[in-house]
mmCIF file of C-alpha atoms in Angstrom:
data_model
loop_
_atom_site.group_PDB
_atom_site.id
_atom_site.type_symbol
_atom_site.label_atom_id
_atom_site.label_comp_id
_atom_site.label_asym_id
_atom_site.label_seq_id
_atom_site.Cartn_x
_atom_site.Cartn_y
_atom_site.Cartn_z
ATOM 1 C CA MET L 7 6.466 -36.221 9.153
ATOM 2 C CA ARG L 8 6.716 -34.540 5.739
ATOM 3 C CA ALA L 9 5.495 -37.724 4.006
ATOM 4 C CA HIS L 10 2.552 -37.900 6.421
ATOM 5 C CA LEU L 11 1.632 -34.272 5.770
ATOM 6 C CA ALA L 12 1.911 -34.776 2.005
ATOM 7 C CA ASP L 13 -0.253 -37.884 2.029
ATOM 8 C CA THR L 14 -2.832 -36.291 4.304
ATOM 9 C CA GLU L 15 -3.013 -33.281 1.992
ATOM 10 C CA PHE L 16 -3.541 -35.597 -0.987
ATOM 11 C CA VAL L 17 -6.166 -37.742 0.777
ATOM 12 C CA ASN L 18 -8.075 -34.690 1.931
ATOM 13 C CA LEU L 19 -8.028 -33.236 -1.581
ATOM 14 C CA TRP L 20 -9.700 -36.438 -2.780
ATOM 15 C CA ARG L 21 -12.266 -36.158 0.022
ATOM 16 C CA ILE L 22 -13.134 -32.605 -1.007
ATOM 17 C CA CYS L 23 -13.518 -33.693 -4.624
ATOM 18 C CA ARG L 24 -15.769 -36.521 -3.475
ATOM 19 C CA ALA L 25 -17.923 -34.205 -1.337
ATOM 20 C CA VAL L 26 -18.326 -31.654 -4.135
ATOM 21 C CA ALA L 27 -18.776 -34.021 -7.074
ATOM 22 C CA GLU L 28 -20.532 -36.932 -5.337
ATOM 23 C CA PRO L 29 -22.248 -35.551 -2.236
ATOM 24 C CA GLY L 30 -23.389 -38.108 0.288
ATOM 25 C CA LYS L 31 -20.858 -40.712 -0.804
ATOM 26 C CA SER L 32 -18.517 -42.171 1.776
ATOM 27 C CA VAL L 33 -14.821 -41.530 2.148
ATOM 28 C CA GLU L 34 -12.386 -43.704 4.038
ATOM 29 C CA ALA L 35 -10.288 -43.164 7.123
ATOM 30 C CA PHE L 36 -6.698 -44.349 6.933
ATOM 31 C CA ASP L 37 -4.191 -45.788 9.391
ATOM 32 C CA GLU L 38 -1.362 -43.250 9.380
ATOM 33 C CA GLY L 39 1.042 -45.597 11.164
ATOM 34 C CA ARG L 40 0.472 -48.321 8.640
ATOM 35 C CA TRP L 41 0.899 -45.893 5.751
ATOM 36 C CA ALA L 42 4.228 -44.773 7.223
ATOM 37 C CA THR L 43 5.432 -48.368 7.438
ATOM 38 C CA GLU L 44 3.948 -49.855 4.283
ATOM 39 C CA LEU L 45 4.738 -46.862 2.070
ATOM 40 C CA ASP L 46 8.308 -46.620 3.437
ATOM 41 C CA TYR L 47 8.085 -43.009 4.535
ATOM 42 C CA ALA L 48 11.672 -43.208 5.815
ATOM 43 C CA LYS L 49 12.884 -43.902 2.267
ATOM 44 C CA ARG L 50 10.727 -41.356 0.441
ATOM 45 C CA PRO L 51 12.779 -38.461 -0.900
ATOM 46 C CA ALA L 52 11.824 -35.136 0.659
ATOM 47 C CA ARG L 53 11.357 -33.643 -2.813
ATOM 48 C CA VAL L 54 8.649 -36.203 -3.650
ATOM 49 C CA SER L 55 6.692 -35.364 -0.494
ATOM 50 C CA LEU L 56 7.114 -31.637 -1.073
ATOM 51 C CA ASP L 57 5.883 -31.949 -4.652
ATOM 52 C CA VAL L 58 2.796 -33.962 -3.593
ATOM 53 C CA PHE L 59 2.083 -31.493 -0.804
ATOM 54 C CA ALA L 60 2.480 -28.422 -3.034
ATOM 55 C CA ALA L 61 0.331 -29.802 -5.843
ATOM 56 C CA SER L 62 -2.424 -30.868 -3.469
ATOM 57 C CA ARG L 63 -2.337 -27.593 -1.517
ATOM 58 C CA ASN L 64 -2.481 -25.581 -4.744
ATOM 59 C CA MET L 65 -5.582 -27.474 -5.848
ATOM 60 C CA LEU L 66 -7.180 -26.967 -2.415
ATOM 61 C CA ILE L 67 -6.493 -23.232 -2.664
ATOM 62 C CA HIS L 68 -7.964 -23.200 -6.158
ATOM 63 C CA TYR L 69 -11.177 -24.824 -4.907
ATOM 64 C CA ALA L 70 -11.366 -22.462 -1.933
ATOM 65 C CA GLU L 71 -11.055 -19.464 -4.231
ATOM 66 C CA HIS L 72 -13.151 -20.617 -7.178
ATOM 67 C CA ALA L 73 -15.702 -23.261 -6.222
ATOM 68 C CA ALA L 74 -19.235 -22.052 -5.676
ATOM 69 C CA ASP L 75 -20.256 -21.808 -2.034
ATOM 70 C CA ASP L 76 -23.175 -24.169 -2.546
ATOM 71 C CA ARG L 77 -20.843 -26.825 -3.949
ATOM 72 C CA LEU L 78 -18.428 -26.547 -1.021
ATOM 73 C CA ALA L 79 -21.414 -26.843 1.315
ATOM 74 C CA ARG L 80 -21.962 -30.380 0.003
ATOM 75 C CA ALA L 81 -20.825 -33.170 2.291
ATOM 76 C CA CYS L 82 -19.286 -36.610 2.171
ATOM 77 C CA ALA L 83 -19.653 -39.243 4.886
ATOM 78 C CA HIS L 84 -16.507 -39.849 6.956
ATOM 79 C CA PRO L 85 -16.619 -43.084 8.992
ATOM 80 C CA GLU L 86 -15.213 -41.441 12.147
ATOM 81 C CA LYS L 87 -16.390 -37.838 11.866
ATOM 82 C CA GLY L 88 -19.738 -38.193 10.132
ATOM 83 C CA ALA L 89 -20.864 -35.727 7.477
ATOM 84 C CA MET L 90 -18.102 -33.318 6.477
ATOM 85 C CA THR L 91 -18.646 -30.465 4.045
ATOM 86 C CA GLY L 92 -16.110 -29.257 1.542
ATOM 87 C CA TRP L 93 -15.673 -26.169 3.724
ATOM 88 C CA GLN L 94 -14.885 -28.287 6.787
ATOM 89 C CA LEU L 95 -12.437 -30.375 4.810
ATOM 90 C CA LEU L 96 -10.729 -27.216 3.540
ATOM 91 C CA GLU L 97 -10.234 -26.146 7.167
ATOM 92 C CA LEU L 98 -8.697 -29.462 8.110
ATOM 93 C CA ASN L 99 -5.422 -29.229 6.200
ATOM 94 C CA PRO L 100 -3.949 -25.988 7.584
ATOM 95 C CA ALA L 101 -5.027 -26.962 11.104
ATOM 96 C CA HIS L 102 -3.407 -30.378 10.663
ATOM 97 C CA GLY L 103 -0.131 -28.719 9.666
ATOM 98 C CA ASP L 104 -0.300 -26.384 12.679
ATOM 99 C CA HIS L 105 -0.903 -29.402 14.908
ATOM 100 C CA HIS L 106 2.300 -31.065 13.703
ATOM 101 C CA ALA L 107 4.235 -27.790 13.833
ATOM 102 C CA GLY L 108 3.508 -27.807 17.564
ATOM 103 C CA GLN L 109 5.149 -31.223 17.821
ATOM 104 C CA VAL L 110 8.241 -30.010 15.985
ATOM 105 C CA GLU L 111 8.486 -26.850 18.097
ATOM 106 C CA ALA L 112 8.294 -28.889 21.311
ATOM 107 C CA ALA L 113 10.938 -31.331 20.056
ATOM 108 C CA LEU L 114 13.293 -28.488 19.086
ATOM 109 C CA ALA L 115 12.821 -26.939 22.526
ATOM 110 C CA GLY L 116 13.458 -30.307 24.191
ATOM 111 C CA LYS L 117 10.018 -30.270 25.787
ATOM 112 C CA PRO L 118 7.340 -32.954 25.838
ATOM 113 C CA TRP L 119 4.357 -32.363 23.615
ATOM 114 C CA THR L 120 0.783 -33.067 24.608
ATOM 115 C CA PRO L 121 -2.102 -32.347 22.252
ATOM 116 C CA GLN L 122 -4.564 -29.829 23.576
ATOM 117 C CA LEU L 123 -7.923 -31.272 22.567
ATOM 118 C CA THR L 124 -10.672 -28.770 21.949
ATOM 119 C CA PRO L 125 -14.004 -28.867 20.114
ATOM 120 C CA GLU L 126 -11.952 -27.876 17.022
ATOM 121 C CA SER L 127 -9.566 -30.843 17.323
ATOM 122 C CA TRP L 128 -11.408 -32.709 14.567
ATOM 123 C CA LYS L 129 -9.539 -30.387 12.223
ATOM 124 C CA PHE L 130 -6.262 -32.185 12.790
ATOM 125 C CA GLY L 131 -7.666 -35.692 13.015
ATOM 126 C CA ALA L 132 -8.314 -35.980 16.759
ATOM 127 C CA GLY L 133 -11.513 -36.076 18.697
#
């Protein structure tokens, strides 16, 4: 899961850059299962994923704190979610992490996990 979170953080950083610097341009969806297989997530050292995650999250925080509001209001075109602003994309990453934390908490408690879909579920990739 840490490799998935790191790669999602990195991909979403690129999407935010695209929305801000090239508004209206498209961004791609990605097949998380295929990435896990083809990029050998099971063999990726934890340190590599943590470094990618930390660097990407630090840049996201920088943009959230320093980018002009009008620039973060610009949008890119996501093939599954439609127009997404920089602000919406900034919301996605922490929510995505919380989503997976729920899976881990359920597993540690020995309980099944079922996603609770809400109108906000787009933030973690569902809906």
